[in-house]
Every structure is written in C-alpha cells, then in structure tokens.
Coordinates of C-alpha atoms in Angstrom, one line a residue:
M1 CA -44.1 -59.1 62.2
A2 CA -46.5 -58.8 65.1
L3 CA -50.1 -58.1 65.7
L4 CA -49.1 -54.5 65.3
P5 CA -50.6 -51.0 65.7
A6 CA -52.4 -50.1 62.6
T7 CA -51.2 -46.5 62.7
A8 CA -48.7 -44.6 64.7
S9 CA -51.3 -42.4 66.3
A10 CA -53.9 -45.0 67.1
G11 CA -46.6 -50.7 63.1
S12 CA -28.6 -72.5 45.7
A13 CA -31.3 -72.0 43.4
A14 CA -31.2 -71.2 39.7
P15 CA -30.3 -67.6 39.0
A16 CA -32.6 -65.1 37.3
T17 CA -31.5 -62.1 35.3
L18 CA -33.7 -59.5 36.8
P19 CA -34.2 -58.2 40.4
A20 CA -37.4 -58.8 42.2
A21 CA -38.7 -55.3 41.6
A22 CA -38.6 -55.9 37.8
R23 CA -40.6 -59.2 37.9
T24 CA -44.0 -57.5 38.0
D25 CA -45.6 -59.8 35.5
A26 CA -44.4 -63.1 37.0
P27 CA -46.7 -65.0 39.3
Y28 CA -45.7 -65.5 42.9
P29 CA -44.9 -69.1 43.9
D30 CA -47.2 -70.9 46.3
P31 CA -45.7 -71.9 49.6
L32 CA -44.4 -75.4 50.3
P33 CA -47.4 -77.8 50.9
I34 CA -47.5 -78.6 54.6
T35 CA -49.6 -80.8 56.9
G36 CA -50.5 -81.0 60.6
Q37 CA -50.7 -77.8 62.6
Q38 CA -50.6 -75.0 60.0
I39 CA -52.0 -72.1 62.0
I40 CA -49.3 -69.6 62.9
H41 CA -48.5 -65.9 63.0
D42 CA -45.1 -64.2 62.7
P43 CA -43.0 -67.4 62.5
T44 CA -39.3 -67.7 63.3
V45 CA -37.9 -71.1 62.3
L46 CA -34.6 -72.9 63.1
R47 CA -33.2 -76.4 62.9
L48 CA -32.2 -77.5 66.4
K49 CA -29.2 -79.6 67.3
S50 CA -31.6 -82.4 67.9
G51 CA -32.4 -82.4 64.2
Q52 CA -35.9 -81.1 64.7
Y53 CA -37.2 -77.9 63.3
V54 CA -39.0 -75.5 65.7
A55 CA -41.2 -72.6 64.8
Y56 CA -42.1 -70.1 67.4
S57 CA -44.8 -67.5 66.8
T58 CA -47.2 -64.9 68.1
G59 CA -50.1 -66.5 70.0
G60 CA -50.3 -68.3 73.3
V61 CA -47.2 -67.7 75.5
I62 CA -45.1 -67.8 72.3
G63 CA -46.6 -70.7 70.5
A64 CA -44.4 -73.6 69.3
R65 CA -44.5 -76.1 66.4
L66 CA -42.1 -79.0 65.7
S67 CA -41.2 -80.7 62.5
R68 CA -38.7 -83.3 61.3
D69 CA -38.9 -82.3 57.6
L70 CA -40.4 -78.8 57.3
R71 CA -43.5 -80.4 55.8
H72 CA -45.4 -81.9 58.7
W73 CA -45.8 -79.7 61.8
D74 CA -47.1 -80.7 65.2
D75 CA -48.4 -78.4 67.9
A76 CA -45.8 -78.3 70.7
G77 CA -47.5 -76.0 73.2
N78 CA -45.7 -72.8 74.2
A79 CA -42.2 -71.5 74.9
F80 CA -43.3 -70.6 78.4
G81 CA -45.7 -72.2 80.9
E82 CA -46.9 -68.8 81.9
P83 CA -46.1 -65.1 81.1
P84 CA -43.2 -63.6 83.1
S85 CA -44.7 -61.0 85.5
W86 CA -43.1 -58.0 83.9
W87 CA -45.0 -58.6 80.6
Y88 CA -48.1 -57.2 82.3
E89 CA -46.5 -53.7 82.3
Y90 CA -47.1 -53.6 78.6
N91 CA -50.4 -55.3 78.1
G92 CA -53.1 -56.7 80.3
T93 CA -53.1 -60.2 79.0
G94 CA -49.3 -60.9 79.0
D95 CA -49.5 -61.5 75.3
P96 CA -46.1 -61.6 73.5
W97 CA -45.5 -60.9 69.8
A98 CA -43.2 -61.7 66.9
P99 CA -40.4 -63.9 68.4
D100 CA -36.9 -64.3 66.9
L101 CA -34.9 -67.4 67.5
S102 CA -31.1 -67.7 67.1
Y103 CA -28.2 -69.8 68.4
R104 CA -25.1 -68.2 69.8
A105 CA -22.4 -68.9 72.5
G106 CA -23.7 -72.4 73.2
R107 CA -27.3 -71.3 73.8
Y108 CA -30.5 -70.7 72.0
W109 CA -31.7 -67.1 72.3
L110 CA -35.4 -66.2 72.0
Y111 CA -36.2 -62.5 71.6
Y112 CA -39.9 -61.3 71.6
A113 CA -42.0 -58.2 72.0
V114 CA -44.7 -57.2 74.5
S115 CA -47.0 -54.3 73.7
S116 CA -50.6 -53.3 73.1
W117 CA -52.3 -52.4 69.8
G118 CA -52.0 -48.7 69.0
T119 CA -49.2 -47.7 71.4
N120 CA -45.4 -47.6 71.4
H121 CA -45.3 -48.2 75.1
S122 CA -43.5 -51.4 74.3
A123 CA -40.6 -53.7 75.3
I124 CA -38.4 -56.4 73.7
G125 CA -37.4 -59.2 76.0
V126 CA -35.0 -62.2 75.8
A127 CA -34.9 -65.7 77.1
T128 CA -32.3 -68.5 76.7
S129 CA -32.4 -72.3 76.5
P130 CA -29.9 -75.1 76.2
S131 CA -32.0 -77.0 73.7
G132 CA -34.3 -74.5 72.0
L133 CA -37.4 -76.7 72.9
P134 CA -40.6 -75.3 74.4
G135 CA -40.7 -75.4 78.1
T136 CA -36.9 -75.1 78.5
W137 CA -36.7 -71.3 78.4
T138 CA -35.3 -69.0 81.1
D139 CA -36.4 -65.4 80.8
H140 CA -33.9 -62.6 81.3
G141 CA -36.2 -59.6 81.2
K142 CA -36.1 -56.4 79.1
V143 CA -33.6 -55.9 76.3
F144 CA -34.8 -52.5 75.0
T145 CA -37.9 -50.4 75.5
S146 CA -39.8 -47.5 74.0
E147 CA -42.3 -45.0 75.4
T148 CA -44.9 -42.7 73.9
T149 CA -42.3 -39.9 73.9
D150 CA -40.1 -42.0 71.5
S151 CA -40.3 -41.8 67.7
W152 CA -39.9 -45.6 67.3
N153 CA -41.6 -48.7 68.6
A154 CA -39.7 -51.5 70.4
I155 CA -41.3 -54.6 68.8
D156 CA -40.5 -57.1 66.1
P157 CA -36.9 -57.9 67.1
S158 CA -34.4 -59.6 64.7
I159 CA -30.9 -60.5 65.7
I160 CA -27.7 -60.6 63.6
Q161 CA -24.0 -60.9 64.2
A162 CA -21.8 -58.8 62.0
D163 CA -18.1 -58.0 62.2
G164 CA -17.8 -59.4 65.7
R165 CA -20.7 -57.3 67.0
L166 CA -24.3 -58.1 67.9
W167 CA -27.2 -56.1 66.5
M168 CA -30.9 -56.0 66.8
T169 CA -33.3 -54.6 64.2
F170 CA -36.8 -53.8 65.3
G171 CA -39.7 -51.6 64.6
S172 CA -43.2 -50.9 63.5
Y173 CA -44.9 -47.9 62.0
W174 CA -44.1 -44.7 63.8
T175 CA -40.8 -44.1 62.0
G176 CA -40.3 -47.6 60.7
I177 CA -37.3 -49.9 61.1
R178 CA -34.6 -49.2 63.7
M179 CA -31.4 -50.9 65.0
V180 CA -29.4 -50.9 68.2
E181 CA -26.2 -52.7 69.2
L182 CA -26.4 -55.4 71.8
D183 CA -24.0 -56.5 74.5
P184 CA -23.1 -60.1 73.4
R185 CA -22.6 -61.2 77.0
T186 CA -26.1 -60.2 78.2
G187 CA -27.9 -60.1 74.9
K188 CA -29.3 -56.7 75.9
A189 CA -28.9 -53.2 74.4
R190 CA -25.7 -51.5 75.2
A191 CA -26.1 -48.6 77.6
G192 CA -26.5 -45.4 75.5
A193 CA -26.6 -47.3 72.2
T194 CA -27.2 -45.3 69.1
V195 CA -30.6 -46.0 67.6
H196 CA -29.9 -46.3 63.8
H197 CA -32.7 -45.7 61.3
L198 CA -32.9 -48.2 58.4
A199 CA -36.2 -47.9 56.7
T200 CA -39.5 -46.0 56.6
R201 CA -42.3 -44.8 54.4
P202 CA -42.7 -41.2 53.2
D203 CA -46.1 -40.6 54.7
A204 CA -47.9 -41.5 57.9
P205 CA -48.6 -44.1 59.2
Y206 CA -45.2 -45.2 57.8
A207 CA -46.4 -48.7 57.3
V208 CA -43.3 -50.8 57.4
E209 CA -42.4 -53.3 60.2
G210 CA -41.2 -56.8 61.0
P211 CA -37.6 -56.7 59.9
S212 CA -35.4 -59.6 59.2
L213 CA -31.7 -59.0 58.5
V214 CA -29.4 -61.5 56.9
K215 CA -26.0 -61.5 55.1
H216 CA -25.4 -63.0 51.7
G217 CA -22.1 -62.4 49.9
R218 CA -20.8 -58.9 50.6
Y219 CA -24.3 -57.4 51.4
Y220 CA -26.6 -57.2 54.3
Y221 CA -30.3 -57.7 53.2
L222 CA -33.1 -56.1 55.1
F223 CA -36.5 -57.8 54.6
A224 CA -39.6 -56.1 56.0
S225 CA -43.4 -56.3 55.9
Y226 CA -45.2 -53.4 54.3
D227 CA -48.8 -52.2 54.5
A228 CA -51.6 -53.7 56.7
C229 CA -51.4 -56.8 58.9
C230 CA -53.9 -58.7 60.9
A231 CA -57.1 -58.1 59.0
G232 CA -57.6 -61.6 57.7
V233 CA -58.6 -61.6 54.0
N234 CA -58.5 -57.8 54.0
S235 CA -54.8 -57.8 55.0
T236 CA -52.4 -56.1 52.4
Y237 CA -49.1 -57.3 53.9
K238 CA -46.3 -57.8 51.4
I239 CA -42.6 -58.4 51.8
R240 CA -40.0 -56.0 50.4
V241 CA -36.2 -56.0 50.6
G242 CA -33.2 -53.7 50.3
R243 CA -29.5 -54.2 50.8
S244 CA -26.3 -52.4 52.1
T245 CA -22.6 -53.1 52.3
A246 CA -22.7 -51.8 55.9
I247 CA -24.8 -53.3 58.7
T248 CA -26.1 -49.9 59.8
G249 CA -27.0 -48.9 56.2
P250 CA -27.9 -47.0 54.1
Y251 CA -30.2 -49.7 52.6
T252 CA -31.3 -49.3 49.0
D253 CA -33.4 -51.3 46.5
S254 CA -32.3 -52.5 43.1
T255 CA -33.1 -49.1 41.5
G256 CA -30.9 -47.3 44.1
K257 CA -33.9 -45.9 46.0
P258 CA -33.2 -45.7 49.7
L259 CA -35.4 -47.6 52.1
L260 CA -35.5 -44.5 54.2
D261 CA -37.3 -42.9 51.3
G262 CA -39.9 -45.7 50.8
G263 CA -37.8 -47.9 48.6
G264 CA -37.8 -51.7 48.6
D265 CA -38.0 -54.4 46.0
L266 CA -41.2 -56.4 46.1
L267 CA -40.3 -60.0 47.0
L268 CA -43.6 -61.6 47.8
A269 CA -47.2 -60.4 47.8
G270 CA -50.6 -62.0 48.2
H271 CA -51.9 -64.2 45.4
G272 CA -54.8 -66.5 45.1
R273 CA -55.8 -68.0 48.4
Y274 CA -52.5 -66.7 50.0
V275 CA -53.5 -63.2 51.2
G276 CA -51.3 -60.7 53.2
T277 CA -48.0 -62.5 53.1
G278 CA -45.7 -61.1 55.8
G279 CA -44.4 -61.4 59.3
E280 CA -41.3 -63.0 57.7
S281 CA -38.0 -64.4 58.8
V282 CA -35.1 -66.0 57.0
F283 CA -33.3 -69.1 58.0
R284 CA -30.7 -71.5 56.5
T285 CA -30.6 -75.3 56.8
R286 CA -28.7 -78.0 54.9
G287 CA -27.2 -75.4 52.5
Q288 CA -30.6 -73.8 51.5
D289 CA -32.0 -70.5 52.5
W290 CA -35.7 -70.3 53.3
L291 CA -38.3 -67.6 53.8
A292 CA -40.8 -68.3 56.5
Y293 CA -43.9 -66.1 56.8
H294 CA -47.6 -66.2 57.5
Y295 CA -50.5 -65.7 55.1
Y296 CA -54.2 -65.5 55.6
D297 CA -56.0 -68.4 53.9
A298 CA -58.8 -67.0 51.7
D299 CA -60.1 -70.6 51.4
D300 CA -60.3 -71.0 55.2
S301 CA -62.0 -67.8 56.4
G302 CA -58.7 -65.9 56.6
T303 CA -57.0 -68.2 59.1
P304 CA -53.3 -67.3 59.4
K305 CA -51.1 -70.1 58.3
L306 CA -47.4 -71.0 57.8
G307 CA -45.8 -70.2 54.5
L308 CA -42.4 -71.6 53.6
N309 CA -40.6 -70.9 50.3
R310 CA -37.0 -71.6 49.2
L311 CA -35.0 -68.4 48.9
G312 CA -32.6 -68.1 46.0
W313 CA -30.3 -65.4 44.7
T314 CA -30.1 -63.8 41.3
K315 CA -26.7 -63.3 39.5
N316 CA -27.0 -59.7 40.6
G317 CA -27.3 -60.7 44.2
W318 CA -31.0 -60.1 44.8
P319 CA -33.2 -62.6 46.6
E320 CA -36.1 -64.4 44.9
V321 CA -38.6 -67.0 46.2
F322 CA -39.3 -70.4 44.7

C-alpha cells in the first residue's frame, strides 16, 4: 500500500454466480464520483463516532481527509503536527507510509510504516487517539521492525481481531505478505511472535504488498496489491484476493491455488482513466462493505486519487466490486 521498494534487491449487494477470477470479460466499475480534495495515496477509511468519515494516507505527516457522506472530502491537514523523532532512523525526511485505522478498547489505533525506497530497514509504528481526528494522536513508538538480514519488509500494516486475539498483516516484495500476533494491551508485537507467511509470487521481485484482511461469514479474506505501484500512468497495480478458514492461512483463490504459490482472484484492475488501482483497504459502514484504494488519473497527468467502490459478495462467498 505504500510508496514501496520496486524490487527486493533495489514491495448487501446483488449476488453473482461466478467468482472474480472468472469475470475476465466484464468491465470494472468506475469508482464513486467524489468532490473536494481527491488526491490521496494508500487510503484507510473509517466512520468516526462523531459521524464523520476520516481517510488517512501516505503523504505529509499522515495526510487526513474528512467527509460527511463519502462523496465530498475536505483536506484536514495531518495526523501529526511533526514527525516523531524515531522516524528519522528509517528515512531522512520522517515520511510515513500506508496507515491503517481501527477502533478497539475505547480508542482509535493508527498503524503506519516508516522506511526508504529499496530497503527493508523498516518499522511499523502505532499511535492512539480518543476521537480519531487529526491532531489528536499520541505516538507509542515501534510495533515491529525488519532489517536487511530479514526476508520480509515491515511496512503496510493491517490490523484484525480474530478469535479473541489481535493480528497484524504486513509486507512488501521481498517474500510478500506476512503476519504477526500483537499484544492487545500494548498494540505491539508479542515478544518472540511467529512470523507467518500468507502470500507471495513465484519469482523475484515477489511483487505483492499492501494487505488488508477482513472476515466475512466463515472465511478470512486477504486482499493485496500486485505488480508495480507509484509510477503514475505507468503503474500496473491491481487488487487480488484469497481466503482461508484460519486466520494464519493457508489462503487460496477460487480455483484452489495457494496465494503462497502466486494465486489470487483478480478483484479490480486499471481501466480507462483509472490506472494502477491498489493500496487498498476495506471498511464497513451502515451495513455496507466498501473498498477504498488509490488510482492514478490518466486524465490528470497521473495524479493519485481516492477510489471508493461498494463491495458485495457472491453466493459462493467471493467479493466483487460495484
């Protein structure tokens, strides 16, 4: 979901009868028309207790947008007034990537990554807020880190609660998508936590990243961005998905192919002016699931903008966008 290393060495609705992977001839739906501040990258969206929607994103010190109706968005500054000092251990500009927003235990939790392009010397941090609004966040430091000796990259966090436990998926390129268990009290990785492997590609640079994990029915669904981000109209990002009955996997697509072997049903790809769809997250509001993502607007010099589509589920339990 982030402005990610390009290589590892340098990462309800009406049902349908066929899974996403089989709908190769169907056109992809355009995103919901929106107004106001549309520029965004790697959005995470949530409806706050105040009734407002907030979208946090890569850019600035975690850029913020606010909306009352998901259709008109206003610039709301940044989550933080200035970068916490420890961010500079991971890049020289204190630039955070790919936030994830959730609500738990009476507080809003904002996870994010700090890194530099082309390295897995990276860290995921966490902050909390009573309201979820920009300017109200207290940073709590590092959640999980990776170094150049590791075979994974600690960026692109996504949080999910499952069976009374708290989990974080993360990852980019290197060996793809990983998962660790968190301590629900601190929101940080448990000491000595196993690093589970959820998805990868068969060949270098293992171009899969930006996970988002949700539960629907009896399955956990792993959404991820495949191929190349962050190249404007030359981006090839697309969103794929697999599922599992167990939070730690194995995840497979609708043909049974494991995501650890490069599987994944194609959910959304670029079409028309909407190039490089990815950096996705899934949220639920007023009984409706939504997919949030960025695309590069081919009619506006490749500017990254907010995409929102309703997310439905087929009778076979696979997601599709509307």
